[in-house]
PDB file of C-alpha atoms in Angstrom:
ATOM      1  CA  UNK A   5      14.716 127.971 137.288  1.00 66.00           C
ATOM      2  CA  UNK A   6      17.730 125.716 137.703  1.00 80.00           C
ATOM      3  CA  UNK A   7      17.058 122.240 139.045  1.00 93.00           C
ATOM      4  CA  UNK A   8      19.016 120.153 141.512  1.00 96.00           C
ATOM      5  CA  UNK A   9      22.598 119.783 140.304  1.00 97.00           C
ATOM      6  CA  UNK A  10      24.731 116.808 141.222  1.00 98.00           C
ATOM      7  CA  UNK A  11      28.399 116.425 140.443  1.00 97.00           C
ATOM      8  CA  UNK A  12      30.108 114.441 139.162  1.00 97.00           C
ATOM      9  CA  UNK A  13      27.685 112.441 137.014  1.00 97.00           C
ATOM     10  CA  UNK A  14      29.899 109.365 136.874  1.00 97.00           C
ATOM     11  CA  UNK A  15      32.671 108.125 139.120  1.00 97.00           C
ATOM     12  CA  UNK A  16      34.822 105.017 139.246  1.00 98.00           C
ATOM     13  CA  UNK A  17      36.676 104.255 142.469  1.00 98.00           C
ATOM     14  CA  UNK A  18      38.712 101.396 143.842  1.00 98.00           C
ATOM     15  CA  UNK A  19      37.661  99.365 146.866  1.00 98.00           C
ATOM     16  CA  UNK A  20      39.005 100.934 150.057  1.00 98.00           C
ATOM     17  CA  UNK A  21      39.107 104.473 148.694  1.00 98.00           C
ATOM     18  CA  UNK A  22      36.811 107.264 149.775  1.00 98.00           C
ATOM     19  CA  UNK A  23      34.569 109.460 147.667  1.00 98.00           C
ATOM     20  CA  UNK A  24      32.802 112.815 147.990  1.00 98.00           C
ATOM     21  CA  UNK A  25      29.661 113.674 146.029  1.00 98.00           C
ATOM     22  CA  UNK A  26      28.186 117.133 145.703  1.00 98.00           C
ATOM     23  CA  UNK A  27      24.642 118.462 145.463  1.00 98.00           C
ATOM     24  CA  UNK A  28      23.434 122.005 144.782  1.00 98.00           C
ATOM     25  CA  UNK A  29      19.723 122.378 145.627  1.00 96.00           C
ATOM     26  CA  UNK A  30      17.135 124.486 143.868  1.00 94.00           C
ATOM     27  CA  UNK A  31      17.521 128.124 144.825  1.00 92.00           C
ATOM     28  CA  UNK A  32      15.556 128.810 147.993  1.00 89.00           C
ATOM     29  CA  UNK A  33      15.360 125.170 149.058  1.00 90.00           C
ATOM     30  CA  UNK A  34      16.956 124.598 152.438  1.00 89.00           C
ATOM     31  CA  UNK A  35      16.373 120.866 152.871  1.00 91.00           C
ATOM     32  CA  UNK A  36      18.646 118.404 151.082  1.00 94.00           C
ATOM     33  CA  UNK A  37      18.201 114.616 151.240  1.00 95.00           C
ATOM     34  CA  UNK A  38      20.343 111.814 149.882  1.00 97.00           C
ATOM     35  CA  UNK A  39      19.229 108.419 148.599  1.00 97.00           C
ATOM     36  CA  UNK A  40      21.017 105.333 147.324  1.00 98.00           C
ATOM     37  CA  UNK A  41      19.423 103.494 144.399  1.00 97.00           C
ATOM     38  CA  UNK A  42      20.386  99.922 143.510  1.00 95.00           C
ATOM     39  CA  UNK A  43      18.602  97.339 141.334  1.00 90.00           C
ATOM     40  CA  UNK A  44      18.054  95.006 144.282  1.00 85.00           C
ATOM     41  CA  UNK A  45      17.025  97.451 147.029  1.00 89.00           C
ATOM     42  CA  UNK A  46      15.546 100.323 145.069  1.00 91.00           C
ATOM     43  CA  UNK A  47      15.732 103.815 146.532  1.00 95.00           C
ATOM     44  CA  UNK A  48      16.844 103.919 150.142  1.00 96.00           C
ATOM     45  CA  UNK A  49      17.031 107.028 152.315  1.00 95.00           C
ATOM     46  CA  UNK A  50      20.482 107.950 153.558  1.00 97.00           C
ATOM     47  CA  UNK A  51      20.030 111.246 155.418  1.00 93.00           C
ATOM     48  CA  UNK A  52      18.503 114.713 155.332  1.00 93.00           C
ATOM     49  CA  UNK A  53      20.060 118.067 156.130  1.00 93.00           C
ATOM     50  CA  UNK A  54      18.257 121.279 156.984  1.00 90.00           C
ATOM     51  CA  UNK A  55      19.987 124.525 157.948  1.00 89.00           C
ATOM     52  CA  UNK A  56      23.329 122.742 158.155  1.00 93.00           C
ATOM     53  CA  UNK A  57      21.991 120.150 160.635  1.00 92.00           C
ATOM     54  CA  UNK A  58      21.264 116.491 160.027  1.00 92.00           C
ATOM     55  CA  UNK A  59      17.654 115.971 161.082  1.00 87.00           C
ATOM     56  CA  UNK A  60      16.972 112.495 159.713  1.00 86.00           C
ATOM     57  CA  UNK A  61      19.114 109.438 159.121  1.00 90.00           C
ATOM     58  CA  UNK A  62      18.519 106.096 157.409  1.00 92.00           C
ATOM     59  CA  UNK A  63      19.940 102.684 158.257  1.00 93.00           C
ATOM     60  CA  UNK A  64      23.361 102.936 156.700  1.00 96.00           C
ATOM     61  CA  UNK A  65      26.757 102.315 158.332  1.00 97.00           C
ATOM     62  CA  UNK A  66      28.863 105.151 159.668  1.00 96.00           C
ATOM     63  CA  UNK A  67      31.021 105.037 156.520  1.00 98.00           C
ATOM     64  CA  UNK A  68      28.294 107.159 154.956  1.00 98.00           C
ATOM     65  CA  UNK A  69      28.314 110.744 156.125  1.00 97.00           C
ATOM     66  CA  UNK A  70      27.245 114.117 154.903  1.00 97.00           C
ATOM     67  CA  UNK A  71      27.223 117.789 155.582  1.00 97.00           C
ATOM     68  CA  UNK A  72      25.469 120.919 154.469  1.00 97.00           C
ATOM     69  CA  UNK A  73      26.939 124.364 153.986  1.00 97.00           C
ATOM     70  CA  UNK A  74      25.454 127.761 154.776  1.00 95.00           C
ATOM     71  CA  UNK A  75      24.406 128.194 151.126  1.00 94.00           C
ATOM     72  CA  UNK A  76      22.427 124.890 151.414  1.00 94.00           C
ATOM     73  CA  UNK A  77      24.810 122.992 149.134  1.00 97.00           C
ATOM     74  CA  UNK A  78      25.460 119.517 150.452  1.00 98.00           C
ATOM     75  CA  UNK A  79      28.126 116.881 150.176  1.00 98.00           C
ATOM     76  CA  UNK A  80      28.069 113.226 151.056  1.00 98.00           C
ATOM     77  CA  UNK A  81      31.133 111.147 151.756  1.00 98.00           C
ATOM     78  CA  UNK A  82      31.639 107.410 151.672  1.00 98.00           C
ATOM     79  CA  UNK A  83      34.808 106.103 153.253  1.00 96.00           C
ATOM     80  CA  UNK A  84      36.452 102.704 152.808  1.00 97.00           C
ATOM     81  CA  UNK A  85      34.447 101.904 149.710  1.00 98.00           C
ATOM     82  CA  UNK A  86      33.059  98.403 149.229  1.00 98.00           C
ATOM     83  CA  UNK A  87      31.894  96.757 146.005  1.00 97.00           C
ATOM     84  CA  UNK A  88      28.325  96.891 147.336  1.00 97.00           C
ATOM     85  CA  UNK A  89      28.464 100.696 147.433  1.00 98.00           C
ATOM     86  CA  UNK A  90      28.165 100.752 143.646  1.00 98.00           C
ATOM     87  CA  UNK A  91      24.907 102.563 143.054  1.00 97.00           C
ATOM     88  CA  UNK A  92      23.181 105.668 141.778  1.00 97.00           C
ATOM     89  CA  UNK A  93      23.295 108.312 144.500  1.00 98.00           C
ATOM     90  CA  UNK A  94      20.441 110.768 144.287  1.00 98.00           C
ATOM     91  CA  UNK A  95      20.032 114.096 145.966  1.00 97.00           C
ATOM     92  CA  UNK A  96      16.655 115.758 146.495  1.00 95.00           C
ATOM     93  CA  UNK A  97      15.856 119.252 147.685  1.00 93.00           C
ATOM     94  CA  UNK A  98      12.617 120.608 149.100  1.00 89.00           C
ATOM     95  CA  UNK A  99      11.314 123.997 150.197  1.00 82.00           C
ATOM     96  CA  UNK A 100      11.652 125.250 153.712  1.00 66.00           C
ATOM     97  CA  UNK A 101       9.664 123.365 156.303  1.00 62.00           C
ATOM     98  CA  UNK A 102       8.409 119.874 156.902  1.00 61.00           C
ATOM     99  CA  UNK A 103       5.799 118.333 154.702  1.00 65.00           C
ATOM    100  CA  UNK A 104       6.329 120.473 151.583  1.00 66.00           C
ATOM    101  CA  UNK A 105       6.698 117.330 149.551  1.00 77.00           C
ATOM    102  CA  UNK A 106       4.989 118.771 146.500  1.00 76.00           C
ATOM    103  CA  UNK A 107       8.248 120.516 145.768  1.00 78.00           C
ATOM    104  CA  UNK A 108      10.492 117.554 146.535  1.00 86.00           C
ATOM    105  CA  UNK A 109      12.784 117.500 143.495  1.00 91.00           C
ATOM    106  CA  UNK A 110      15.524 115.055 142.569  1.00 95.00           C
ATOM    107  CA  UNK A 111      18.737 115.615 140.698  1.00 96.00           C
ATOM    108  CA  UNK A 112      19.969 113.264 137.969  1.00 96.00           C
ATOM    109  CA  UNK A 113      22.279 111.470 140.349  1.00 97.00           C
ATOM    110  CA  UNK A 114      25.898 110.404 140.538  1.00 98.00           C
ATOM    111  CA  UNK A 115      26.607 106.913 139.239  1.00 97.00           C
ATOM    112  CA  UNK A 116      29.331 105.422 141.462  1.00 98.00           C
ATOM    113  CA  UNK A 117      31.100 102.258 140.407  1.00 98.00           C
ATOM    114  CA  UNK A 118      33.465 100.571 142.865  1.00 98.00           C
ATOM    115  CA  UNK A 119      35.973  98.162 141.333  1.00 97.00           C
TER     116      UNK A 119
ATOM    117  CA  UNK B 154       8.552  92.556 155.156  1.00 77.00           C
ATOM    118  CA  UNK B 155       9.120  95.850 153.368  1.00 85.00           C
ATOM    119  CA  UNK B 156       7.058  98.873 154.390  1.00 92.00           C
ATOM    120  CA  UNK B 157       6.086  99.468 150.753  1.00 95.00           C
ATOM    121  CA  UNK B 158       5.493  96.696 148.230  1.00 95.00           C
ATOM    122  CA  UNK B 159       5.284  97.303 144.494  1.00 94.00           C
ATOM    123  CA  UNK B 160       4.975  94.868 141.600  1.00 84.00           C
ATOM    124  CA  UNK B 161       8.308  95.070 139.780  1.00 79.00           C
ATOM    125  CA  UNK B 162       6.960  94.195 136.351  1.00 82.00           C
ATOM    126  CA  UNK B 163       8.143  94.531 133.703  1.00 91.00           C
ATOM    127  CA  UNK B 164       4.837  95.550 132.220  1.00 95.00           C
ATOM    128  CA  UNK B 165       4.404  95.763 128.450  1.00 97.00           C
ATOM    129  CA  UNK B 166       1.275  97.297 126.927  1.00 97.00           C
ATOM    130  CA  UNK B 167       0.208  98.488 123.462  1.00 97.00           C
ATOM    131  CA  UNK B 168      -0.064 102.194 122.743  1.00 97.00           C
ATOM    132  CA  UNK B 169      -3.429 103.574 123.843  1.00 97.00           C
ATOM    133  CA  UNK B 170      -3.949 101.047 126.632  1.00 97.00           C
ATOM    134  CA  UNK B 171      -4.947 101.937 130.176  1.00 97.00           C
ATOM    135  CA  UNK B 172      -2.154 101.137 132.605  1.00 97.00           C
ATOM    136  CA  UNK B 173      -2.697 100.351 136.278  1.00 96.00           C
ATOM    137  CA  UNK B 174       0.224 100.500 138.708  1.00 97.00           C
ATOM    138  CA  UNK B 175      -0.172  99.576 142.357  1.00 96.00           C
ATOM    139  CA  UNK B 176       1.510  99.712 145.734  1.00 97.00           C
ATOM    140  CA  UNK B 177       0.585  98.433 149.160  1.00 97.00           C
ATOM    141  CA  UNK B 178       2.018  99.635 152.439  1.00 96.00           C
ATOM    142  CA  UNK B 179       2.061  98.566 156.050  1.00 95.00           C
ATOM    143  CA  UNK B 180       2.873 101.768 157.952  1.00 92.00           C
ATOM    144  CA  UNK B 181      -0.334 103.477 159.105  1.00 92.00           C
ATOM    145  CA  UNK B 182       1.633 106.668 159.782  1.00 90.00           C
ATOM    146  CA  UNK B 183       2.115 107.361 156.079  1.00 92.00           C
ATOM    147  CA  UNK B 184       0.158 110.514 155.241  1.00 89.00           C
ATOM    148  CA  UNK B 185       1.630 111.667 151.932  1.00 91.00           C
ATOM    149  CA  UNK B 186       1.608 109.619 148.754  1.00 94.00           C
ATOM    150  CA  UNK B 187       3.504 110.274 145.572  1.00 95.00           C
ATOM    151  CA  UNK B 188       4.190 108.740 142.210  1.00 97.00           C
ATOM    152  CA  UNK B 189       7.463 109.381 140.452  1.00 97.00           C
ATOM    153  CA  UNK B 190       8.532 108.558 136.916  1.00 97.00           C
ATOM    154  CA  UNK B 191      12.155 107.734 136.218  1.00 97.00           C
ATOM    155  CA  UNK B 192      13.675 107.538 132.773  1.00 96.00           C
ATOM    156  CA  UNK B 193      16.918 105.681 132.203  1.00 91.00           C
ATOM    157  CA  UNK B 194      19.959 107.592 133.497  1.00 87.00           C
ATOM    158  CA  UNK B 195      17.755 110.291 135.036  1.00 92.00           C
ATOM    159  CA  UNK B 196      16.520 111.134 138.514  1.00 95.00           C
ATOM    160  CA  UNK B 197      12.896 110.504 139.562  1.00 96.00           C
ATOM    161  CA  UNK B 198      10.420 113.145 138.457  1.00 95.00           C
ATOM    162  CA  UNK B 199       7.285 113.862 140.507  1.00 93.00           C
ATOM    163  CA  UNK B 200       4.066 112.942 138.671  1.00 95.00           C
ATOM    164  CA  UNK B 201       1.371 112.981 141.320  1.00 94.00           C
ATOM    165  CA  UNK B 202       1.160 114.086 144.951  1.00 91.00           C
ATOM    166  CA  UNK B 203      -1.710 113.592 147.360  1.00 89.00           C
ATOM    167  CA  UNK B 204      -2.344 113.412 151.091  1.00 85.00           C
ATOM    168  CA  UNK B 205      -5.926 112.232 151.299  1.00 84.00           C
ATOM    169  CA  UNK B 206      -7.930 109.155 150.379  1.00 90.00           C
ATOM    170  CA  UNK B 207      -9.740 109.332 147.067  1.00 92.00           C
ATOM    171  CA  UNK B 208      -8.834 110.175 143.497  1.00 94.00           C
ATOM    172  CA  UNK B 209      -6.733 112.950 142.033  1.00 94.00           C
ATOM    173  CA  UNK B 210      -6.598 113.527 138.316  1.00 96.00           C
ATOM    174  CA  UNK B 211      -4.012 115.356 136.223  1.00 95.00           C
ATOM    175  CA  UNK B 212      -4.382 114.994 132.476  1.00 96.00           C
ATOM    176  CA  UNK B 213      -3.965 111.347 131.527  1.00 97.00           C
ATOM    177  CA  UNK B 214      -2.901 110.402 135.063  1.00 97.00           C
ATOM    178  CA  UNK B 215      -5.135 109.499 138.002  1.00 97.00           C
ATOM    179  CA  UNK B 216      -3.813 108.715 141.461  1.00 97.00           C
ATOM    180  CA  UNK B 217      -5.992 106.759 143.832  1.00 97.00           C
ATOM    181  CA  UNK B 218      -5.415 106.341 147.565  1.00 96.00           C
ATOM    182  CA  UNK B 219      -7.298 103.970 149.864  1.00 95.00           C
ATOM    183  CA  UNK B 220      -5.932 104.464 153.368  1.00 94.00           C
ATOM    184  CA  UNK B 221      -8.289 101.899 154.908  1.00 94.00           C
ATOM    185  CA  UNK B 222      -6.809  99.183 152.676  1.00 95.00           C
ATOM    186  CA  UNK B 223      -3.315 100.714 152.641  1.00 95.00           C
ATOM    187  CA  UNK B 224      -3.331 100.627 148.863  1.00 95.00           C
ATOM    188  CA  UNK B 225      -2.467 103.224 146.243  1.00 97.00           C
ATOM    189  CA  UNK B 226      -2.747 103.145 142.473  1.00 97.00           C
ATOM    190  CA  UNK B 227      -1.714 105.152 139.457  1.00 97.00           C
ATOM    191  CA  UNK B 228      -3.754 104.920 136.264  1.00 97.00           C
ATOM    192  CA  UNK B 229      -2.412 106.101 132.922  1.00 98.00           C
ATOM    193  CA  UNK B 230      -4.995 106.575 130.171  1.00 98.00           C
ATOM    194  CA  UNK B 231      -4.193 106.523 126.459  1.00 98.00           C
ATOM    195  CA  UNK B 232      -0.643 105.371 127.165  1.00 98.00           C
ATOM    196  CA  UNK B 233       2.084 106.633 124.828  1.00 97.00           C
ATOM    197  CA  UNK B 234       5.547 105.265 123.966  1.00 97.00           C
ATOM    198  CA  UNK B 235       6.945 108.291 125.823  1.00 96.00           C
ATOM    199  CA  UNK B 236       5.381 106.872 129.019  1.00 97.00           C
ATOM    200  CA  UNK B 237       7.915 104.014 128.882  1.00 97.00           C
ATOM    201  CA  UNK B 238       9.841 104.407 132.123  1.00 97.00           C
ATOM    202  CA  UNK B 239      10.081 103.076 135.649  1.00 96.00           C
ATOM    203  CA  UNK B 240       7.280 104.220 137.961  1.00 98.00           C
ATOM    204  CA  UNK B 241       7.990 104.535 141.661  1.00 97.00           C
ATOM    205  CA  UNK B 242       5.489 104.960 144.444  1.00 97.00           C
ATOM    206  CA  UNK B 243       6.689 106.895 147.472  1.00 95.00           C
ATOM    207  CA  UNK B 244       5.229 107.639 150.868  1.00 94.00           C
ATOM    208  CA  UNK B 245       6.041 109.788 153.836  1.00 90.00           C
ATOM    209  CA  UNK B 246       5.040 110.136 157.449  1.00 85.00           C
ATOM    210  CA  UNK B 247       5.644 113.684 158.573  1.00 74.00           C
ATOM    211  CA  UNK B 248       6.258 113.713 162.295  1.00 68.00           C
ATOM    212  CA  UNK B 249       8.045 117.023 162.708  1.00 65.00           C
ATOM    213  CA  UNK B 250      11.397 115.372 162.286  1.00 67.00           C
ATOM    214  CA  UNK B 251      11.873 116.310 158.686  1.00 74.00           C
ATOM    215  CA  UNK B 252      11.141 114.780 155.334  1.00 79.00           C
ATOM    216  CA  UNK B 253      11.886 111.135 154.564  1.00 87.00           C
ATOM    217  CA  UNK B 254      10.405 109.248 151.645  1.00 91.00           C
ATOM    218  CA  UNK B 255       9.971 105.486 151.579  1.00 94.00           C
ATOM    219  CA  UNK B 256       9.873 104.085 148.063  1.00 96.00           C
ATOM    220  CA  UNK B 257       8.555 101.003 146.366  1.00 95.00           C
ATOM    221  CA  UNK B 258      11.085  99.162 144.220  1.00 93.00           C
ATOM    222  CA  UNK B 259       9.532 100.488 141.014  1.00 95.00           C
ATOM    223  CA  UNK B 260       7.546  99.050 138.096  1.00 95.00           C
ATOM    224  CA  UNK B 261       9.179  99.077 134.686  1.00 95.00           C
ATOM    225  CA  UNK B 262       6.653  99.994 131.989  1.00 96.00           C
ATOM    226  CA  UNK B 263       7.056  99.659 128.238  1.00 97.00           C
ATOM    227  CA  UNK B 264       4.444 101.066 125.877  1.00 97.00           C
ATOM    228  CA  UNK B 265       4.787  99.574 122.420  1.00 96.00           C
ATOM    229  CA  UNK B 266       3.667 100.976 119.069  1.00 91.00           C
TER     230      UNK B 266
END
């Protein structure tokens, strides 16, 4: 069974640019969540999508946005990149419903470096 | 104050030692408790999952939850060099609004030969 796939694995962008990251969930999983991981703050929740609708959002500025497609694949976008956006961005998928956290599975992440 | 506090380590132990990793939390609404292991350049991998107070055992791993003290622990018996990784505690309060995990900052563990 294929896991959560994130692309690209590594990305280098210049301050002020925008970036789009992609996540393909485990087959059958309809919930996709995004997290930012930095050495100082650890893993912080960005947002969650379920059936193409955002149903949960963390405390991040509006420069961070996302969407989910009908096949459950998700993308997140960061506009006007800042140096502080350098981080590992992780996607997690979970089975249908709320509370099925036993199946909450992470991808390997996209390492974004802003220069 | 962070909702979840975790000793950052690093923790270095000899092979075969018993390892104890701990987290405390302040949000009484947390109902689900998890431990993840993260190797370098990889995503977190679920080790243990529980939603009740008490102990849960899986092989060399035991997760302990004390909701009255807002304290959770992960014990690793007979630790191996392959256990060297960062261990993250995670918690969730399911309120019908979806799934959102709150993580500790992680404890870096090194098991030495």
